[in-house]
Structures are given as C-alpha cells and as structure tokens.
Coordinates of N, CA and C in Angstrom, one line a residue:
M1 N 0.8 -1.2 0.0 CA 0.0 0.0 0.0 C 0.9 1.2 0.0
E2 N 0.7 2.1 -1.0 CA 1.5 3.3 -1.1 C 0.7 4.5 -0.4
T3 N 1.5 5.2 0.4 CA 0.9 6.4 1.0 C 1.3 7.6 0.3
K4 N 0.3 8.6 0.3 CA 0.6 9.8 -0.3 C 1.1 10.8 0.7
S5 N 2.0 11.6 0.4 CA 2.5 12.6 1.4 C 1.9 14.0 1.0
F6 N 2.1 14.9 1.9 CA 1.6 16.2 1.7 C 2.2 16.9 0.5
L7 N 1.4 17.1 -0.6 CA 1.8 17.7 -1.8 C 2.9 17.0 -2.5
G8 N 3.0 15.7 -2.3 CA 4.1 14.9 -2.9 C 5.5 15.3 -2.4
I9 N 5.5 15.7 -1.2 CA 6.8 16.3 -0.6 C 7.9 15.3 -0.6
K10 N 7.7 14.0 -0.5 CA 8.7 13.0 -0.5 C 9.6 12.9 -1.7
S11 N 9.0 13.3 -2.9 CA 9.7 13.3 -4.1 C 10.5 14.5 -4.4
Q12 N 10.4 15.5 -3.5 CA 11.1 16.8 -3.7 C 12.5 16.7 -3.1
S13 N 13.3 17.7 -3.6 CA 14.7 17.8 -3.0 C 14.6 18.2 -1.6
K14 N 15.7 18.1 -0.8 CA 15.7 18.4 0.6 C 15.4 19.9 0.8
N15 N 15.9 20.8 -0.1 CA 15.7 22.2 0.0 C 14.2 22.5 -0.1
I16 N 13.5 21.9 -1.0 CA 12.1 22.1 -1.2 C 11.3 21.6 0.0
R17 N 11.7 20.4 0.5 CA 11.0 19.9 1.6 C 11.1 20.8 2.8
V18 N 12.3 21.3 3.1 CA 12.5 22.2 4.2 C 11.7 23.5 4.0
G19 N 11.7 24.0 2.8 CA 10.9 25.2 2.4 C 9.4 25.0 2.6
I20 N 8.9 23.9 2.2 CA 7.5 23.6 2.3 C 7.1 23.5 3.8
W21 N 7.9 22.8 4.6 CA 7.5 22.7 6.0 C 7.7 24.0 6.8
S22 N 8.7 24.8 6.4 CA 8.8 26.1 7.0 C 7.7 27.0 6.6
S23 N 7.2 26.9 5.3 CA 6.1 27.7 4.9 C 4.8 27.3 5.6
V24 N 4.6 26.1 5.9 CA 3.4 25.6 6.6 C 3.5 26.2 8.0
I25 N 4.6 26.1 8.7 CA 4.8 26.6 10.0 C 4.5 28.1 10.0
S26 N 5.1 28.9 9.1 CA 4.9 30.3 9.1 C 3.4 30.7 8.8
A27 N 2.8 29.9 7.9 CA 1.4 30.1 7.6 C 0.5 29.9 8.8
I28 N 0.8 28.9 9.6 CA 0.0 28.6 10.8 C 0.2 29.8 11.8
M29 N 1.5 30.2 11.9 CA 1.7 31.3 12.8 C 1.0 32.6 12.4
L30 N 1.1 33.0 11.1 CA 0.5 34.2 10.7 C -1.0 34.2 10.7
I31 N -1.6 33.1 10.3 CA -3.0 32.9 10.3 C -3.5 32.9 11.8
G32 N -2.7 32.3 12.7 CA -3.1 32.3 14.1 C -3.1 33.7 14.7
I33 N -2.1 34.5 14.3 CA -2.1 35.9 14.8 C -3.2 36.7 14.2
G34 N -3.6 36.4 12.9 CA -4.7 37.1 12.3 C -6.0 36.7 13.1
I35 N -6.1 35.5 13.5 CA -7.3 35.1 14.2 C -7.3 35.8 15.6
F36 N -6.1 35.9 16.2 CA -6.1 36.6 17.4 C -6.6 38.1 17.3
W37 N -6.2 38.8 16.2 CA -6.7 40.1 16.1 C -8.2 40.2 15.9
L38 N -8.7 39.2 15.2 CA -10.2 39.2 15.0 C -10.9 38.8 16.3
A39 N -10.3 37.9 17.1 CA -11.0 37.5 18.3 C -10.8 38.5 19.4
H40 N -9.7 39.3 19.4 CA -9.5 40.3 20.5 C -9.1 41.7 19.8
P41 N -10.1 42.3 19.2 CA -9.8 43.6 18.6 C -9.4 44.7 19.6
S42 N -9.8 44.5 20.8 CA -9.5 45.5 21.8 C -8.0 45.5 22.2
A43 N -7.3 44.4 21.7 CA -5.8 44.4 21.9 C -5.1 45.5 21.2
T44 N -5.7 46.0 20.1 CA -5.1 47.1 19.4 C -5.2 48.4 20.3
E45 N -6.3 48.5 21.0 CA -6.4 49.6 22.0 C -5.3 49.6 23.0
G46 N -5.1 48.4 23.6 CA -4.1 48.2 24.6 C -2.7 48.4 24.1
S47 N -2.4 47.9 22.9 CA -1.1 48.1 22.3 C -0.7 49.6 22.2
F48 N -1.6 50.4 21.7 CA -1.3 51.7 21.4 C -1.8 52.7 22.5
S49 N -2.2 52.1 23.7 CA -2.7 52.9 24.8 C -3.8 53.8 24.5
I50 N -4.7 53.4 23.6 CA -5.9 54.2 23.3 C -6.9 53.9 24.4
V51 N -7.4 54.9 25.0 CA -8.4 54.8 26.0 C -9.8 54.7 25.3
P52 N -10.5 53.6 25.5 CA -11.8 53.4 24.8 C -12.8 54.3 25.5
D53 N -12.6 55.6 25.3 CA -13.5 56.6 25.9 C -14.8 56.9 25.1
S54 N -14.9 56.3 24.0 CA -16.1 56.6 23.2 C -16.3 55.3 22.3
P55 N -17.6 55.2 21.8 CA -17.9 54.1 20.9 C -17.0 54.3 19.6
A56 N -16.7 55.5 19.2 CA -15.9 55.7 18.0 C -14.5 55.1 18.2
A57 N -13.9 55.2 19.4 CA -12.6 54.6 19.6 C -12.6 53.1 19.6
V58 N -13.7 52.5 20.1 CA -13.9 51.0 20.0 C -14.1 50.6 18.6
S59 N -14.9 51.3 17.8 CA -15.1 51.0 16.4 C -13.7 51.1 15.6
L60 N -13.0 52.1 15.9 CA -11.7 52.3 15.3 C -10.8 51.1 15.6
A61 N -10.8 50.6 16.8 CA -9.9 49.5 17.2 C -10.4 48.2 16.4
K62 N -11.7 48.1 16.3 CA -12.2 46.9 15.5 C -11.8 47.0 14.0
I63 N -11.9 48.2 13.5 CA -11.5 48.3 12.1 C -10.0 48.0 11.9
V64 N -9.2 48.6 12.8 CA -7.7 48.3 12.7 C -7.4 46.8 12.9
A65 N -8.1 46.2 13.8 CA -7.9 44.7 14.0 C -8.3 43.9 12.7
I66 N -9.3 44.3 12.0 CA -9.7 43.7 10.7 C -8.6 43.9 9.7
F67 N -8.1 45.1 9.6 CA -7.0 45.3 8.6 C -5.7 44.5 9.0
K68 N -5.4 44.5 10.3 CA -4.3 43.7 10.7 C -4.5 42.2 10.4
A69 N -5.7 41.7 10.6 CA -6.0 40.3 10.3 C -5.9 40.0 8.8
I70 N -6.4 40.9 8.0 CA -6.3 40.6 6.6 C -4.8 40.7 6.1
G71 N -4.0 41.6 6.7 CA -2.6 41.7 6.4 C -1.9 40.4 6.8
D72 N -2.4 39.8 7.8 CA -1.7 38.5 8.3 C -2.2 37.3 7.6
F73 N -3.5 37.3 7.1 CA -4.0 36.2 6.4 C -3.5 36.0 5.0
L74 N -3.5 37.1 4.2 CA -3.2 37.1 2.8 C -1.8 36.5 2.4
P75 N -0.7 36.9 3.0 CA 0.6 36.4 2.6 C 0.7 34.9 2.7
P76 N 0.3 34.2 3.8 CA 0.4 32.8 3.8 C -0.5 32.1 2.8
I77 N -1.6 32.7 2.5 CA -2.5 32.1 1.5 C -1.8 32.1 0.1
F78 N -1.2 33.2 -0.3 CA -0.5 33.3 -1.5 C 0.7 32.3 -1.6
V79 N 1.4 32.2 -0.4 CA 2.5 31.2 -0.4 C 2.0 29.8 -0.5
L80 N 1.0 29.4 0.2 CA 0.5 28.1 0.1 C -0.1 27.8 -1.3
L81 N -0.7 28.7 -2.0 CA -1.1 28.5 -3.3 C 0.1 28.3 -4.3
A82 N 1.1 29.1 -4.1 CA 2.3 28.9 -5.0 C 2.9 27.6 -4.7
I83 N 3.0 27.1 -3.5 CA 3.5 25.8 -3.2 C 2.6 24.7 -3.8
Y84 N 1.3 24.9 -3.7 CA 0.3 23.9 -4.3 C 0.6 23.8 -5.8
F85 N 0.9 24.9 -6.5 CA 1.1 24.8 -7.9 C 2.6 24.6 -8.3
K86 N 3.3 24.2 -7.3 CA 4.8 23.9 -7.4 C 5.6 25.0 -8.0
Q87 N 5.2 26.2 -7.6 CA 6.0 27.4 -8.0 C 6.8 27.9 -6.8
Y88 N 7.9 27.1 -6.6 CA 8.7 27.3 -5.4 C 9.4 28.6 -5.4
K89 N 10.0 29.0 -6.5 CA 10.7 30.3 -6.6 C 9.8 31.4 -6.3
L90 N 8.5 31.4 -6.8 CA 7.5 32.4 -6.5 C 7.2 32.4 -5.0
A91 N 7.1 31.2 -4.4 CA 6.8 31.1 -3.0 C 7.9 31.8 -2.2
G92 N 9.2 31.6 -2.7 CA 10.3 32.2 -2.0 C 10.2 33.7 -2.1
Y93 N 9.8 34.3 -3.3 CA 9.7 35.7 -3.4 C 8.5 36.2 -2.5
F94 N 7.4 35.5 -2.5 CA 6.3 35.8 -1.6 C 6.8 35.9 -0.1
H95 N 7.7 35.0 0.3 CA 8.2 35.0 1.6 C 9.0 36.3 1.9
I96 N 9.8 36.7 0.9 CA 10.6 37.9 1.0 C 9.7 39.1 1.2
V97 N 8.7 39.2 0.4 CA 7.7 40.3 0.4 C 7.0 40.3 1.8
T98 N 6.6 39.1 2.2 CA 5.9 39.0 3.5 C 6.9 39.5 4.6
L99 N 8.1 39.1 4.6 CA 9.1 39.5 5.6 C 9.2 41.0 5.6
I100 N 9.2 41.6 4.5 CA 9.4 43.1 4.5 C 8.1 43.8 4.8
L101 N 7.0 43.4 4.1 CA 5.8 44.2 4.3 C 5.0 43.9 5.5
V102 N 5.2 42.7 6.1 CA 4.4 42.3 7.3 C 5.3 42.4 8.5
I103 N 6.4 41.7 8.5 CA 7.2 41.6 9.8 C 8.0 42.9 10.0
V104 N 8.7 43.4 9.0 CA 9.6 44.6 9.2 C 8.7 45.8 9.5
V105 N 7.7 46.0 8.7 CA 6.8 47.1 8.9 C 6.1 47.1 10.2
D106 N 5.7 45.9 10.7 CA 5.1 45.8 12.0 C 6.1 46.1 13.1
M107 N 7.3 45.7 12.9 CA 8.4 46.0 13.9 C 8.6 47.5 14.0
L108 N 8.6 48.2 12.8 CA 8.7 49.6 12.8 C 7.6 50.3 13.4
V109 N 6.4 49.9 13.1 CA 5.2 50.5 13.7 C 5.2 50.3 15.3
W110 N 5.5 49.1 15.7 CA 5.6 48.9 17.2 C 6.6 49.8 17.8
G111 N 7.8 49.9 17.1 CA 8.9 50.7 17.7 C 8.6 52.2 17.7
S112 N 7.8 52.6 16.7 CA 7.5 54.0 16.5 C 6.3 54.5 17.3
F113 N 5.2 53.7 17.3 CA 3.9 54.2 17.8 C 3.4 53.6 19.1
V114 N 4.0 52.5 19.5 CA 3.5 51.9 20.8 C 4.2 52.7 21.9
P115 N 3.5 53.3 22.8 CA 4.1 54.0 23.9 C 4.9 53.1 24.8
N116 N 6.0 53.5 25.2 CA 6.9 52.8 26.1 C 7.3 51.4 25.5
A117 N 7.5 51.4 24.2 CA 7.9 50.1 23.6 C 9.3 49.8 24.0
G118 N 9.6 48.6 24.4 CA 10.9 48.1 24.7 C 11.4 47.2 23.7
A119 N 12.6 46.7 23.9 CA 13.2 45.7 22.9 C 12.3 44.5 22.8
K120 N 11.7 44.1 23.9 CA 10.9 42.8 23.9 C 9.7 43.0 23.0
D121 N 9.1 44.2 22.9 CA 8.0 44.5 22.1 C 8.4 44.4 20.6
I122 N 9.6 44.8 20.3 CA 10.0 44.7 18.9 C 10.5 43.3 18.5
L123 N 11.3 42.7 19.5 CA 11.9 41.4 19.2 C 10.8 40.3 19.2
Q124 N 9.6 40.5 19.6 CA 8.6 39.5 19.6 C 8.2 39.1 18.2
H125 N 8.7 39.8 17.2 CA 8.4 39.5 15.8 C 9.4 38.5 15.2
I126 N 10.5 38.3 15.9 CA 11.5 37.4 15.4 C 11.1 36.0 15.2
P127 N 10.3 35.4 16.1 CA 9.8 34.0 15.9 C 9.0 33.9 14.6
F128 N 8.3 35.0 14.2 CA 7.6 34.9 12.9 C 8.5 35.0 11.7
A129 N 9.6 35.7 11.9 CA 10.5 35.9 10.8 C 11.4 34.6 10.5
I130 N 11.7 33.8 11.5 CA 12.6 32.7 11.4 C 12.1 31.7 10.3
P131 N 10.9 31.2 10.4 CA 10.5 30.2 9.4 C 10.3 30.8 8.0
I132 N 10.0 32.1 8.0 CA 9.9 32.8 6.7 C 11.3 32.9 6.1
L133 N 12.3 33.2 6.8 CA 13.6 33.3 6.3 C 14.1 31.9 5.8
I134 N 13.9 30.9 6.6 CA 14.3 29.5 6.3 C 13.6 29.1 5.0
A135 N 12.3 29.4 4.8 CA 11.6 29.0 3.6 C 12.1 29.8 2.4
A136 N 12.3 31.1 2.6 CA 12.7 31.9 1.4 C 14.1 31.4 1.0
Y137 N 15.0 31.2 1.9 CA 16.3 30.7 1.6 C 16.3 29.3 0.9
S138 N 15.4 28.4 1.4 CA 15.3 27.1 0.8 C 14.8 27.1 -0.6
F139 N 13.8 28.0 -0.8 CA 13.2 28.1 -2.2 C 14.0 28.8 -3.2
L140 N 14.8 29.8 -2.7 CA 15.6 30.6 -3.6 C 17.1 30.2 -3.7
K141 N 17.4 29.2 -3.0 CA 18.8 28.7 -3.1 C 19.2 28.4 -4.5
P142 N 20.3 28.9 -5.1 CA 20.6 28.7 -6.5 C 20.8 27.2 -6.9
N143 N 21.2 26.3 -6.1 CA 21.5 25.0 -6.5 C 20.4 24.0 -6.4
S144 N 19.2 24.6 -6.2 CA 18.0 23.7 -6.0 C 17.7 23.0 -7.3
K145 N 17.4 21.7 -7.3 CA 17.2 20.9 -8.5 C 15.8 21.3 -9.1
T146 N 14.8 21.5 -8.3 CA 13.4 21.6 -8.9 C 12.9 23.0 -9.0
N147 N 13.8 24.0 -8.9 CA 13.4 25.4 -9.1 C 13.3 25.6 -10.6

C-alpha cells in the first residue's frame, strides 16, 4: 500500500521539503495571529494605549484589527497557493515580500507608535521571521534541482 505525502513532498529535493515545512509553520503562525486580532480587537487599543472613551474609539480598534488580520491572512494564502502549484521560486519571493511588508513594517510600527515600547515588544516579531527566512532561503537557493 502506497501512502501519499503532503503535496508529494517525499519526491522533492531536501531544500524544497524544508521550504514547504517552513512555509506551513509560518502560515500557521501568521493565520493564528490574524485570528487573534479578530478574536481580540481591543488588543489594538491596549497596544497603542488608546483609552476606549467613546464608541468611536472602540469602532476604530475593531477596524484596525480587521485590517491587521487581513494583512496577516493574505501572505500565507499566496505562499500556500504557490506551493500547491509547485511554483517554489515564486513562494520564495512571496516570503521575502511577507518578511518586508508584514514583519519589518510591523516591527517599525511597534517601535514608533507603541508608547513605552521596549526591545521585547520589537523582538517578539523574530519568531515569525525565522520560518519565513528559512523557507525563502530554501526556495531561492541557487543549486536547488526543482526550481
């Protein structure tokens, strides 16, 4: 009896297998944080020390949470679609764009706009960047056989 693996991963080179698993891990992490923003929109108020003194402030926090969730949901969806269609180099480029537009921008926003932001607040983004960097490197490595 022959078993099928996730997206035929067993037949891929080691670089591609590492990239696929790193992509799945980063997708779970980013989608999870997107779900967090939808489940706890008031966390945006707490992050930026906005006092929910009016219904308008609460509504603004909910709108910001929706935009943050969409920004966290879309990149992993594009990466997983690229992997599904075996476009590994494209998935690598998507990871680079995700790293810049989601992780680095979020680090800059936290460092610039969160009151009393410390190194911990900015460095909390590093666990999200690690699997993205591993996947991008694995997919964009020049000696990869199946790129």
